[in-house]
Coordinates of C-alpha atoms in Angstrom, one line a residue:
Chain A
X1 CA 17.5 -25.1 6.4
X2 CA 14.4 -24.5 4.4
X3 CA 11.5 -26.8 4.9
X4 CA 12.3 -29.6 2.5
X5 CA 10.9 -32.9 3.7
X6 CA 13.2 -35.8 3.6
X7 CA 10.7 -38.0 1.8
X8 CA 10.4 -39.1 -1.7
X9 CA 8.9 -36.6 -4.1
X10 CA 6.2 -38.9 -5.4
X11 CA 5.1 -39.7 -1.8
X12 CA 4.4 -36.2 -0.9
X13 CA 3.1 -35.1 -4.3
X14 CA -0.5 -35.9 -3.8
X15 CA -0.8 -34.6 -0.2
X16 CA 1.2 -31.5 -1.2
X17 CA -1.0 -30.8 -4.2
X18 CA -4.1 -31.0 -2.0
X19 CA -2.6 -28.8 0.7
X20 CA -1.4 -26.3 -1.9
X21 CA -4.9 -26.1 -3.4
X22 CA -6.4 -25.4 0.0
X23 CA -3.8 -22.8 0.7
X24 CA -4.4 -21.1 -2.7
X25 CA -8.1 -21.0 -1.9
X26 CA -7.5 -19.4 1.5
X27 CA -5.2 -16.8 -0.1
X28 CA -7.9 -16.0 -2.7
X29 CA -10.6 -15.7 -0.1
X30 CA -8.6 -13.5 2.2
X31 CA -7.4 -11.3 -0.7
X32 CA -11.0 -10.8 -1.8
X33 CA -12.1 -10.1 1.7
X34 CA -9.5 -7.4 2.1
X35 CA -10.3 -5.9 -1.2
X36 CA -14.1 -6.1 -0.4
X37 CA -13.6 -4.4 3.0
X38 CA -11.4 -1.7 1.7
X39 CA -13.2 -0.9 -1.5
X40 CA -16.5 -1.2 0.3
X41 CA -15.4 1.6 2.5
X42 CA -13.8 3.6 -0.4
X43 CA -17.0 3.3 -2.5
X44 CA -18.9 4.9 0.4
X45 CA -16.2 7.5 0.8
X46 CA -16.2 8.2 -3.0
X47 CA -20.0 8.2 -3.7
X48 CA -21.9 8.6 -0.5
X49 CA -20.2 11.1 1.8
X50 CA -23.4 12.2 3.6
X51 CA -24.0 8.6 4.8
X52 CA -20.4 8.3 6.2
X53 CA -20.8 11.7 7.8
X54 CA -23.7 10.7 10.0
X55 CA -23.2 11.2 13.7
X56 CA -23.8 7.9 15.5
X57 CA -22.7 9.1 19.0
X58 CA -21.2 12.4 20.3
X59 CA -17.7 12.7 18.8
X60 CA -18.3 9.7 16.6
X61 CA -19.3 9.7 12.9
X62 CA -19.8 6.6 10.9
X63 CA -16.6 7.4 9.0
X64 CA -14.5 7.6 12.2
X65 CA -16.1 4.3 13.3
X66 CA -15.5 2.4 10.0
X67 CA -12.1 3.9 9.0
X68 CA -10.0 2.5 11.9
X69 CA -12.1 -0.7 11.6
X70 CA -10.7 -1.2 8.1
X71 CA -7.1 -0.9 9.5
X72 CA -8.0 -3.4 12.2
X73 CA -9.6 -5.7 9.7
X74 CA -6.3 -5.7 7.7
X75 CA -4.3 -6.8 10.7
X76 CA -7.0 -9.4 11.7
X77 CA -7.1 -11.0 8.2
X78 CA -3.3 -11.1 8.2
X79 CA -3.3 -12.8 11.6
X80 CA -5.8 -15.4 10.4
X81 CA -3.6 -16.3 7.4
X82 CA -0.5 -16.6 9.5
X83 CA -2.1 -18.7 12.2
X84 CA -3.6 -21.0 9.6
X85 CA -0.3 -21.3 7.7
X86 CA 1.5 -22.2 10.9
X87 CA -1.1 -24.7 12.2
X88 CA -1.8 -26.4 9.0
X89 CA 0.7 -25.7 6.2
X90 CA 4.0 -25.6 8.1
X91 CA 3.1 -28.6 10.2
X92 CA 2.4 -30.8 7.2
X93 CA 5.1 -29.4 4.9
X94 CA 8.0 -28.1 7.0
X95 CA 8.2 -30.8 9.7
X96 CA 10.8 -29.4 12.0
X97 CA 10.7 -25.7 11.1
X98 CA 11.4 -23.5 14.1
Chain B
X1 CA 11.3 28.4 13.6
X2 CA 14.9 28.7 14.6
X3 CA 17.4 26.0 15.4
X4 CA 16.6 24.3 18.6
X5 CA 19.6 23.2 20.7
X6 CA 17.9 20.1 22.1
X7 CA 16.7 19.1 18.7
X8 CA 20.3 19.4 17.4
X9 CA 21.6 17.4 20.4
X10 CA 19.2 14.6 19.7
X11 CA 20.1 14.8 16.0
X12 CA 23.8 14.3 16.8
X13 CA 23.0 11.5 19.2
X14 CA 21.1 9.7 16.5
X15 CA 23.8 10.3 13.9
X16 CA 26.5 8.9 16.3
X17 CA 24.4 5.8 16.9
X18 CA 23.7 5.1 13.3
X19 CA 27.2 5.7 12.2
X20 CA 28.3 3.4 14.9
X21 CA 26.0 0.8 13.5
X22 CA 27.4 1.4 10.0
X23 CA 30.9 0.9 11.3
X24 CA 29.9 -2.4 12.9
X25 CA 28.1 -3.5 9.8
X26 CA 30.8 -2.5 7.4
X27 CA 33.1 -5.1 8.9
X28 CA 30.6 -7.8 8.2
X29 CA 29.7 -6.7 4.7
X30 CA 32.1 -8.4 2.3
X31 CA 29.9 -10.3 -0.2
X32 CA 27.1 -9.2 -2.5
X33 CA 24.7 -11.4 -0.4
X34 CA 25.7 -9.4 2.6
X35 CA 25.4 -6.1 0.8
X36 CA 22.0 -6.7 -0.7
X37 CA 20.3 -9.1 1.7
X38 CA 22.3 -8.9 4.9
X39 CA 23.2 -12.5 4.2
X40 CA 19.6 -13.6 4.9
X41 CA 20.4 -13.4 8.6
X42 CA 17.8 -10.9 9.8
X43 CA 15.1 -12.4 12.1
X44 CA 11.4 -12.1 11.5
X45 CA 10.9 -9.6 14.4
X46 CA 13.8 -7.5 13.3
X47 CA 12.6 -7.5 9.7
X48 CA 9.1 -6.6 10.8
X49 CA 10.4 -3.4 12.4
X50 CA 12.7 -2.8 9.5
X51 CA 9.8 -3.1 7.0
X52 CA 7.8 -0.7 9.1
X53 CA 10.8 1.6 9.2
X54 CA 11.3 1.5 5.5
X55 CA 7.6 2.1 4.8
X56 CA 6.7 4.8 7.4
X57 CA 8.2 7.9 5.7
X58 CA 8.1 11.3 7.2
X59 CA 4.8 11.7 5.3
X60 CA 3.3 9.1 7.6
X61 CA 3.9 11.1 10.8
X62 CA 4.3 14.7 9.7
X63 CA 2.3 14.7 6.5
X64 CA -0.8 12.8 7.7
X65 CA -0.9 14.5 11.1
X66 CA -0.8 17.8 9.2
X67 CA -3.6 16.7 6.8
X68 CA -5.8 15.7 9.7
X69 CA -5.1 18.9 11.6
X70 CA -6.1 21.0 8.6
X71 CA -8.9 18.9 7.2
X72 CA -10.1 16.5 9.9
X73 CA -11.1 12.9 9.0
X74 CA -9.9 12.9 5.4
X75 CA -6.2 12.4 6.3
X76 CA -7.2 8.9 7.5
X77 CA -7.9 7.9 3.9
X78 CA -4.1 7.9 3.3
X79 CA -3.5 5.9 6.5
X80 CA -6.0 3.3 5.5
X81 CA -4.7 3.1 1.9
X82 CA -1.1 2.7 3.1
X83 CA -2.1 -0.2 5.4
X84 CA -4.4 -2.3 3.2
X85 CA -1.7 -3.1 0.7
X86 CA 0.2 -5.1 3.4
X87 CA -2.3 -8.0 3.7
X88 CA -2.3 -8.2 -0.1
X89 CA 1.5 -8.4 0.0
X90 CA 1.3 -11.1 2.6
X91 CA -1.4 -13.3 0.9
X92 CA -0.1 -13.1 -2.7
X93 CA 3.5 -12.0 -2.9
X94 CA 5.7 -12.4 0.2
X95 CA 6.3 -16.2 0.4
X96 CA 6.6 -17.0 -3.3
X97 CA 8.9 -13.9 -3.6
X98 CA 11.2 -15.2 -0.9
X99 CA 11.2 -18.7 -2.3
X100 CA 11.9 -17.7 -5.9
X101 CA 14.0 -14.6 -5.8
X102 CA 17.4 -13.4 -4.6
X103 CA 17.7 -9.6 -4.3
X104 CA 15.0 -8.0 -6.5
X105 CA 11.5 -8.7 -7.6
X106 CA 12.8 -8.9 -11.2
X107 CA 14.5 -12.2 -10.1
X108 CA 11.1 -13.8 -9.7
X109 CA 9.7 -12.5 -13.0
X110 CA 12.9 -13.5 -14.8
X111 CA 13.1 -17.0 -13.4
X112 CA 10.7 -18.6 -15.9
X113 CA 10.8 -16.0 -18.7
X114 CA 13.7 -14.8 -20.8
X115 CA 15.8 -12.9 -18.3
X116 CA 17.3 -10.1 -20.5
X117 CA 14.2 -8.3 -21.7
X118 CA 12.2 -8.8 -18.5
X119 CA 15.0 -7.5 -16.2
X120 CA 15.5 -4.4 -18.4
X121 CA 11.8 -3.7 -18.4
X122 CA 11.5 -4.3 -14.6
X123 CA 14.5 -2.0 -14.1
X124 CA 12.8 0.8 -16.0
X125 CA 9.6 0.4 -13.8
X126 CA 11.7 0.1 -10.6
X127 CA 13.9 3.1 -11.3
X128 CA 11.0 5.4 -12.2
X129 CA 9.3 4.4 -8.9
X130 CA 12.5 4.8 -6.9
X131 CA 13.5 8.2 -8.4
X132 CA 10.0 9.7 -8.0
X133 CA 9.8 8.5 -4.4
X134 CA 13.4 9.6 -3.7
X135 CA 12.7 13.1 -5.0
X136 CA 9.6 13.3 -2.9
X137 CA 11.5 12.3 0.2
X138 CA 14.5 14.6 -0.5
X139 CA 12.3 17.6 -1.1
X140 CA 10.3 17.0 2.0
X141 CA 13.5 16.4 4.0
X142 CA 15.2 19.5 2.8
X143 CA 12.3 21.8 3.7
X144 CA 11.8 20.2 7.0
X145 CA 15.4 20.3 8.1
X146 CA 15.3 23.9 7.1
X147 CA 12.4 24.4 9.5
X148 CA 13.6 22.2 12.3
X149 CA 17.3 23.0 12.4
X150 CA 17.6 26.3 10.5
X151 CA 20.0 24.8 7.9
X152 CA 19.7 26.2 4.4
X153 CA 17.7 24.0 2.0
X154 CA 20.5 22.8 -0.3
X155 CA 22.8 22.1 2.7
X156 CA 20.0 20.0 4.3
X157 CA 19.6 18.0 1.1
X158 CA 23.3 17.5 0.7
X159 CA 23.7 16.5 4.3
X160 CA 21.0 13.8 4.0
X161 CA 22.6 12.6 0.8
X162 CA 26.0 12.3 2.3
X163 CA 24.9 10.5 5.5
X164 CA 22.7 8.1 3.6
X165 CA 25.7 7.5 1.2
X166 CA 27.8 6.5 4.2
X167 CA 25.2 4.0 5.5
X168 CA 24.6 2.3 2.2
X169 CA 28.1 2.4 0.8
X170 CA 29.9 0.9 3.8
X171 CA 27.2 -0.9 5.7
X172 CA 24.9 -2.2 2.9
X173 CA 21.7 -3.9 3.8
X174 CA 22.9 -4.8 7.3
X175 CA 23.5 -1.2 8.3
X176 CA 20.4 0.0 6.5
X177 CA 18.3 -2.6 8.3
X178 CA 19.6 -1.7 11.7
X179 CA 19.1 2.0 11.0
X180 CA 15.5 1.2 10.0
X181 CA 15.0 -0.8 13.2
X182 CA 16.3 1.9 15.4
X183 CA 14.3 4.5 13.6
X184 CA 11.1 2.4 13.6
X185 CA 11.4 1.9 17.4
X186 CA 12.0 5.6 18.0
X187 CA 9.2 6.6 15.6
X188 CA 6.7 4.2 17.1
X189 CA 7.7 5.0 20.7
X190 CA 7.5 8.7 20.0
X191 CA 4.2 8.4 18.2
X192 CA 2.6 6.3 21.0
X193 CA 3.9 8.6 23.7
X194 CA 2.6 11.7 21.9
X195 CA -0.8 10.1 21.4
X196 CA -1.0 9.1 25.1
X197 CA 0.0 12.6 26.2
X198 CA -2.8 13.9 24.0
X199 CA -5.4 11.4 25.3
X200 CA -4.4 12.1 28.9
X201 CA -6.0 15.5 28.4
X202 CA -9.2 13.9 27.4
X203 CA -9.6 11.2 30.1
X204 CA -7.9 8.7 27.7
X205 CA -11.1 8.7 25.6
X206 CA -10.6 9.4 21.9
X207 CA -14.3 10.2 21.5
X208 CA -13.9 13.1 23.9
X209 CA -11.1 14.4 21.8
X210 CA -13.2 14.1 18.6
X211 CA -16.1 15.8 20.3
X212 CA -13.9 18.6 21.4
X213 CA -12.7 19.1 17.9
X214 CA -16.3 19.1 16.6
X215 CA -17.3 21.6 19.2
X216 CA -14.5 24.0 18.1
X217 CA -14.5 23.5 14.4
X218 CA -17.9 22.0 13.6
X219 CA -19.0 18.4 12.8
X220 CA -17.4 18.9 9.4
X221 CA -14.0 17.8 10.8
X222 CA -15.4 14.4 11.7
X223 CA -17.0 13.9 8.3
X224 CA -15.4 12.9 5.0
X225 CA -14.7 15.9 2.7
X226 CA -13.6 16.6 -0.8
X227 CA -10.2 18.3 -0.4
X228 CA -7.7 15.6 0.5
X229 CA -8.7 12.5 -1.4
X230 CA -11.3 13.8 -3.9
X231 CA -14.6 12.1 -4.7
X232 CA -16.0 9.6 -7.1
X233 CA -13.7 7.7 -9.3
X234 CA -10.7 9.8 -8.3
X235 CA -11.0 8.5 -4.7
X236 CA -11.3 4.9 -6.0
X237 CA -8.3 5.4 -8.2
X238 CA -6.3 6.8 -5.2
X239 CA -7.3 3.7 -3.3
X240 CA -6.2 1.3 -6.0
X241 CA -2.8 3.1 -6.3
X242 CA -2.2 3.0 -2.5
X243 CA -3.3 -0.6 -2.1
X244 CA -1.5 -2.3 -5.0
X245 CA 1.4 0.2 -5.0
X246 CA 2.5 -1.1 -1.6
X247 CA 2.8 -4.6 -3.0
X248 CA 4.9 -3.3 -5.8
X249 CA 7.3 -1.0 -3.9
X250 CA 10.8 -2.1 -4.7
X251 CA 12.3 -1.2 -1.3
X252 CA 9.6 -3.1 0.5
X253 CA 9.9 -6.1 -1.7
X254 CA 13.7 -6.2 -1.4
X255 CA 13.4 -6.4 2.4
X256 CA 11.7 -9.8 2.0
X257 CA 15.0 -11.3 1.0
X258 CA 16.8 -10.4 4.2
X259 CA 15.2 -13.2 6.1
X260 CA 16.2 -16.8 5.7
X261 CA 13.0 -18.4 4.5
X262 CA 9.3 -18.0 3.5
X263 CA 8.1 -18.7 7.1
X264 CA 10.1 -15.8 8.4
X265 CA 9.1 -13.6 5.5
X266 CA 5.4 -14.3 6.4
X267 CA 6.0 -13.5 10.0
X268 CA 7.9 -10.3 9.3
X269 CA 5.1 -9.0 7.0
X270 CA 2.6 -9.7 9.8
X271 CA 4.6 -7.8 12.4
X272 CA 5.1 -4.9 9.9
X273 CA 1.3 -4.8 9.2
X274 CA 0.4 -4.6 12.9
X275 CA 3.1 -2.0 13.7
X276 CA 2.1 0.2 10.8
X277 CA -1.6 -0.2 11.6
X278 CA -1.0 0.7 15.3
X279 CA 1.1 3.7 14.2
X280 CA -1.5 5.0 11.8
X281 CA -4.2 4.8 14.6
X282 CA -1.8 6.9 16.8
X283 CA -1.3 9.4 14.1
X284 CA -5.1 9.9 13.8
X285 CA -5.2 10.8 17.5
X286 CA -2.1 13.1 17.1
X287 CA -3.7 14.9 14.1
X288 CA -6.9 15.6 16.1
X289 CA -4.7 16.5 19.1
X290 CA -2.9 19.1 17.1
X291 CA -6.2 20.5 15.8
X292 CA -7.6 21.0 19.3
X293 CA -4.5 21.8 21.3
X294 CA -2.3 23.7 18.8
X295 CA -5.0 24.8 16.4
X296 CA -5.0 24.6 12.5
X297 CA -4.1 28.3 12.3
X298 CA -1.0 28.1 14.4
X299 CA 0.1 24.9 12.5
X300 CA -0.4 26.7 9.1
X301 CA 1.5 29.8 10.4
X302 CA 4.5 27.6 11.3
X303 CA 5.1 26.9 7.6
X304 CA 6.2 23.7 5.9
X305 CA 2.8 23.1 4.3
X306 CA 1.2 22.0 7.6
X307 CA 3.9 19.5 8.3
X308 CA 4.8 21.0 11.6
X309 CA 1.6 19.8 13.4
X310 CA 3.2 16.9 15.2
X311 CA 6.4 18.7 16.4
X312 CA 4.4 21.7 17.6
X313 CA 2.0 19.4 19.4
X314 CA 5.0 17.7 21.0
X315 CA 6.3 21.0 22.3
X316 CA 3.0 21.9 24.0
X317 CA 2.2 18.5 25.6
X318 CA 5.8 17.4 26.3
X319 CA 8.0 20.5 26.4
X320 CA 11.2 21.4 24.5
X321 CA 12.9 18.0 25.1
X322 CA 10.0 16.1 23.5
X323 CA 9.9 18.7 20.6
X324 CA 13.7 18.0 20.0
X325 CA 13.1 14.3 20.2
X326 CA 10.2 14.3 17.6
X327 CA 12.2 16.6 15.4
X328 CA 15.2 14.3 15.5
X329 CA 13.0 11.3 14.9
X330 CA 11.5 12.9 11.9
X331 CA 14.9 13.5 10.5
X332 CA 15.9 9.9 11.2
X333 CA 12.8 8.8 9.5
X334 CA 13.6 10.6 6.3
X335 CA 17.2 9.5 6.3
X336 CA 16.3 5.8 6.8
X337 CA 13.7 5.8 4.0
X338 CA 16.1 7.5 1.6
X339 CA 18.7 4.9 2.5
X340 CA 16.3 2.0 1.9
X341 CA 15.2 3.4 -1.5
X342 CA 18.8 4.0 -2.6
X343 CA 19.7 0.4 -1.7
X344 CA 16.9 -1.0 -3.8
X345 CA 17.9 1.3 -6.7
X346 CA 21.5 0.0 -6.4
X347 CA 20.3 -3.6 -6.5
X348 CA 18.3 -2.8 -9.7
X349 CA 21.3 -1.2 -11.4
X350 CA 24.0 -3.6 -10.4
X351 CA 22.2 -6.9 -9.9
X352 CA 19.5 -6.7 -12.6
X353 CA 21.2 -4.4 -15.2
X354 CA 24.9 -5.1 -14.9
X355 CA 25.4 -8.5 -13.4
X356 CA 22.4 -10.3 -15.0
X357 CA 21.9 -8.5 -18.3
X358 CA 25.3 -7.0 -19.3
X359 CA 27.5 -9.7 -17.9
X360 CA 24.9 -12.6 -18.2
X361 CA 25.6 -13.7 -14.6
X362 CA 29.3 -14.1 -15.1
X363 CA 30.5 -11.2 -13.0
X364 CA 32.9 -12.0 -10.1
X365 CA 31.8 -11.2 -6.5
X366 CA 34.5 -8.5 -6.5
X367 CA 33.2 -6.9 -9.7
X368 CA 29.6 -6.9 -8.4
X369 CA 30.6 -5.1 -5.3
X370 CA 32.5 -2.5 -7.2
X371 CA 29.6 -1.9 -9.5
X372 CA 27.2 -1.8 -6.5
X373 CA 29.3 0.9 -4.8
X374 CA 29.6 3.0 -8.0
X375 CA 25.8 2.7 -8.4
X376 CA 25.3 3.8 -4.8
X377 CA 27.4 7.0 -5.4
X378 CA 25.5 7.7 -8.7
X379 CA 22.1 7.4 -7.1
X380 CA 23.1 9.5 -4.1
X381 CA 24.4 12.3 -6.3
X382 CA 21.3 12.0 -8.5
X383 CA 19.1 12.2 -5.4
X384 CA 20.8 15.3 -4.1
X385 CA 20.8 17.1 -7.5
X386 CA 17.1 16.2 -8.1
X387 CA 16.2 17.2 -4.6
X388 CA 17.8 20.6 -5.1
X389 CA 16.2 21.0 -8.6
X390 CA 12.7 20.2 -7.3
X391 CA 12.8 22.5 -4.3
X392 CA 9.4 23.8 -3.4
X393 CA 7.5 21.4 -5.6
X394 CA 4.3 19.7 -4.4
X395 CA 5.8 16.4 -3.1
X396 CA 2.5 14.7 -2.5
X397 CA 1.9 14.2 -6.2
X398 CA 5.4 12.6 -6.7
X399 CA 4.8 10.2 -3.8
X400 CA 1.3 9.4 -5.2
X401 CA 2.8 8.9 -8.7
X402 CA 5.4 6.6 -7.3
X403 CA 2.7 4.4 -5.8
X404 CA 0.6 4.6 -9.0
X405 CA 3.6 3.5 -11.1
X406 CA 4.4 0.7 -8.6
X407 CA 0.8 -0.5 -8.8
X408 CA 0.7 -0.3 -12.6
X409 CA 4.2 -1.4 -13.6
X410 CA 5.5 -3.7 -11.0
X411 CA 2.6 -5.3 -9.3
X412 CA 0.7 -6.9 -12.3
X413 CA 3.9 -8.5 -13.8
X414 CA 5.0 -9.8 -10.4
X415 CA 1.6 -11.2 -9.5
X416 CA 1.1 -12.9 -12.9
X417 CA 4.6 -14.3 -12.8
X418 CA 3.6 -16.1 -9.6
X419 CA 0.1 -17.2 -10.3
X420 CA -0.6 -17.2 -14.1
X421 CA 1.0 -20.0 -16.2
X422 CA 0.5 -18.5 -19.7
X423 CA 2.5 -15.3 -18.9
X424 CA 5.1 -14.9 -21.6
X425 CA 8.2 -12.8 -21.8
X426 CA 6.7 -10.2 -24.1
X427 CA 3.5 -10.1 -22.0
X428 CA 5.5 -9.2 -18.9
X429 CA 7.6 -6.6 -20.7
X430 CA 4.6 -5.0 -22.4
X431 CA 2.7 -4.9 -19.1
X432 CA 5.5 -3.2 -17.2
X433 CA 6.2 -0.6 -19.9
X434 CA 2.5 0.1 -20.6
X435 CA 1.8 0.4 -16.9
X436 CA 4.7 2.8 -16.2
X437 CA 4.1 5.0 -19.3
X438 CA 0.4 5.3 -18.9
X439 CA 0.6 6.1 -15.2
X440 CA 3.2 8.9 -15.9
X441 CA 1.4 10.2 -19.0
X442 CA -2.0 10.3 -17.2
X443 CA -0.5 12.3 -14.3
X444 CA 1.3 14.7 -16.6
X445 CA -2.0 15.4 -18.4
X446 CA -4.1 15.6 -15.2
X447 CA -4.8 18.8 -13.2
X448 CA -2.2 17.6 -10.7
X449 CA 0.6 18.6 -13.0
X450 CA -1.2 21.0 -15.4
X451 CA -2.8 23.2 -12.7
X452 CA -0.9 22.6 -9.5
X453 CA 2.6 22.3 -10.9
X454 CA 2.6 24.2 -14.2
X455 CA 0.1 26.8 -13.0
X456 CA -2.3 26.7 -16.0
X457 CA -5.9 27.7 -15.4
X458 CA -8.2 24.7 -14.8
X459 CA -10.8 26.0 -17.4
X460 CA -8.1 26.4 -20.0
X461 CA -6.8 22.9 -19.5
X462 CA -10.2 21.3 -19.4
X463 CA -10.9 22.6 -22.9
X464 CA -8.0 20.6 -24.3
X465 CA -8.8 17.3 -26.0
X466 CA -6.0 15.5 -24.1
X467 CA -7.3 16.6 -20.6
X468 CA -7.5 13.8 -18.0
X469 CA -10.0 14.6 -15.3
X470 CA -8.5 12.1 -12.8
X471 CA -5.8 13.2 -10.4
X472 CA -4.9 9.6 -9.7
X473 CA -4.1 7.4 -12.7
X474 CA -4.2 3.9 -11.2
X475 CA -7.9 3.1 -12.0
X476 CA -7.0 3.3 -15.7
X477 CA -3.3 2.4 -15.8
X478 CA -3.4 -0.7 -13.6
X479 CA -6.2 -2.6 -15.3
X480 CA -4.6 -1.6 -18.6
X481 CA -1.3 -3.1 -17.6
X482 CA -3.0 -6.3 -16.5
X483 CA -5.0 -6.5 -19.8
X484 CA -1.8 -5.8 -21.8
X485 CA -0.1 -8.7 -20.0
X486 CA -2.9 -11.1 -20.7
X487 CA -3.5 -10.1 -24.4
X488 CA 0.2 -10.0 -25.3
X489 CA 0.9 -13.3 -23.5
X490 CA -1.9 -15.0 -25.4
X491 CA -0.6 -13.6 -28.7
X492 CA 3.0 -14.7 -28.0
X493 CA 2.6 -18.1 -26.3
X494 CA 5.9 -19.4 -24.9
X495 CA 6.0 -23.1 -24.3
X496 CA 9.2 -23.0 -22.2
X497 CA 7.8 -20.3 -19.9
X498 CA 4.7 -22.3 -19.2
X499 CA 6.6 -25.5 -18.6
X500 CA 9.0 -23.8 -16.2
X501 CA 6.0 -22.4 -14.3
X502 CA 4.9 -26.0 -13.5
X503 CA 8.4 -27.0 -12.4
X504 CA 8.6 -24.0 -10.1
X505 CA 5.5 -25.0 -8.3
X506 CA 7.3 -27.1 -5.8
X507 CA 9.8 -24.3 -5.2
X508 CA 7.0 -21.8 -4.6
X509 CA 5.7 -24.0 -1.9
X510 CA 8.8 -25.4 -0.3
X511 CA 11.6 -22.9 -1.1
X512 CA 14.7 -23.5 -3.2
X513 CA 16.8 -26.6 -2.7
X514 CA 20.5 -25.8 -1.9
X515 CA 21.3 -26.4 -5.6
X516 CA 18.7 -23.9 -6.7
X517 CA 19.9 -21.3 -4.2
X518 CA 23.3 -21.2 -5.8
X519 CA 21.9 -20.7 -9.3
X520 CA 19.2 -18.3 -8.4
X521 CA 21.1 -15.3 -9.7
X522 CA 21.3 -16.4 -13.3

């Protein structure tokens, strides 16, 4: 079963609309965060290669430090979204979803 | 490189396993829902692996490892670009897509617009993406099998085509999914093992590995360069194509429909993101490992455009058995990606074009399956012929172009259909066509085709008035596609489409009711 609550449509409408607005806002923020992190890195890569090429430790340049960090940030932002959705959205909307 | 008996043994083991899976799946694949979406019965964990399997092409292991071995840090730009699209897919697309669609992303766009024109336009965009990506995979596959197993090129391409045909034709989505899962597990396992074997030589410290590379080849290998991903706007354009192309790739989107509901779709995209991220970090280590342990000279000398870095490294750190294993896994990888692409092409031709547009949703289950199987054979034959025709071509540009077209043609229409109420039928159609055509035209006029493929001198091409200095078109074609959608939609307002958008709001959040599920195909 998909998560259709067994309550009257009008009853859930207000709560649902509020929840849906919160969720849309979170989606927008996380999307902008991902775009910001990625293109922040890509702008440095595209326009300031010497800065990214600086050695910050033996065997470690700024680019090698930040590059994998972008990958990890992608996974972390996804995790934040999924945890929020489960704790807040699914609990209020889905009821008994597994 | 001659045929390696262990590689061939692993290769046959994998073939036997996947054909066994196909035989098992074939008995369960009777209906179109089974054929295209595995009956929605795939779990989130399984689909996470299958998504990663569909997405991690041979380019991810062999190609990026080779780029890093030859150029150092720059190869990572592709790894990053191929990952950052996944969170976007998760935040904006995955759940509404699962709640609104049935087999293809066109379902979602068509749901509140006039289905005929939208589905046809979406099919054009989708088929361009699939054929380009399929050619890239087939060409890479043919030349690698030639290297790994000593088979002639055209035989290799035909063998891949024939095997993939068996998976898709008889096993449909269920068999394809399990082939992806097996392949993803082998690829991830092999990649992690290879990375650990490399790191074991450097006290498990990646920095020691990077320092060793810098000592041998200079600090340059740890620094961003110009060769792989370009500079300035070209690099930004590449980034746009990779990020938004991922969220518009038809074979990735199609996989969202194999799970039962939006919750599982969300979880499976999260799993896929983490698996792909982990894999790319391993490939970074593997690439530097090949640089230090094998040496860029030896990798280049082995042929295959630097693609042999990972297998050669495997032979040195893990012996012939590991070499055979990595070679067989690379083959499995290509086969699985080709199967996934073919299946999404089949869904487009039979579900979008035939069932929905030609037959207006009135085709019987039996007829739909017949059409799907004919489409499978057509695409398989086409893939083999194009693969042979394009032998020796630069495959990177075709893969890059596939992502750029996906970002410009598919992604804007799909996103606006989900979030933007005023989107009209002609707005969506114009956006898809403008995005696809500009992306293709810009690439044809760029140095990528004019210089690298056609062999014109750069100076001669630069003097032409039509010259496009960008190698990657997405920075122009994607905003143009979005702007087209907005302008045309505002010029051709469609009251029905806007009203239907509001009535779909509940379904985007909560998923279809049982009554809506049964009518979703229309």
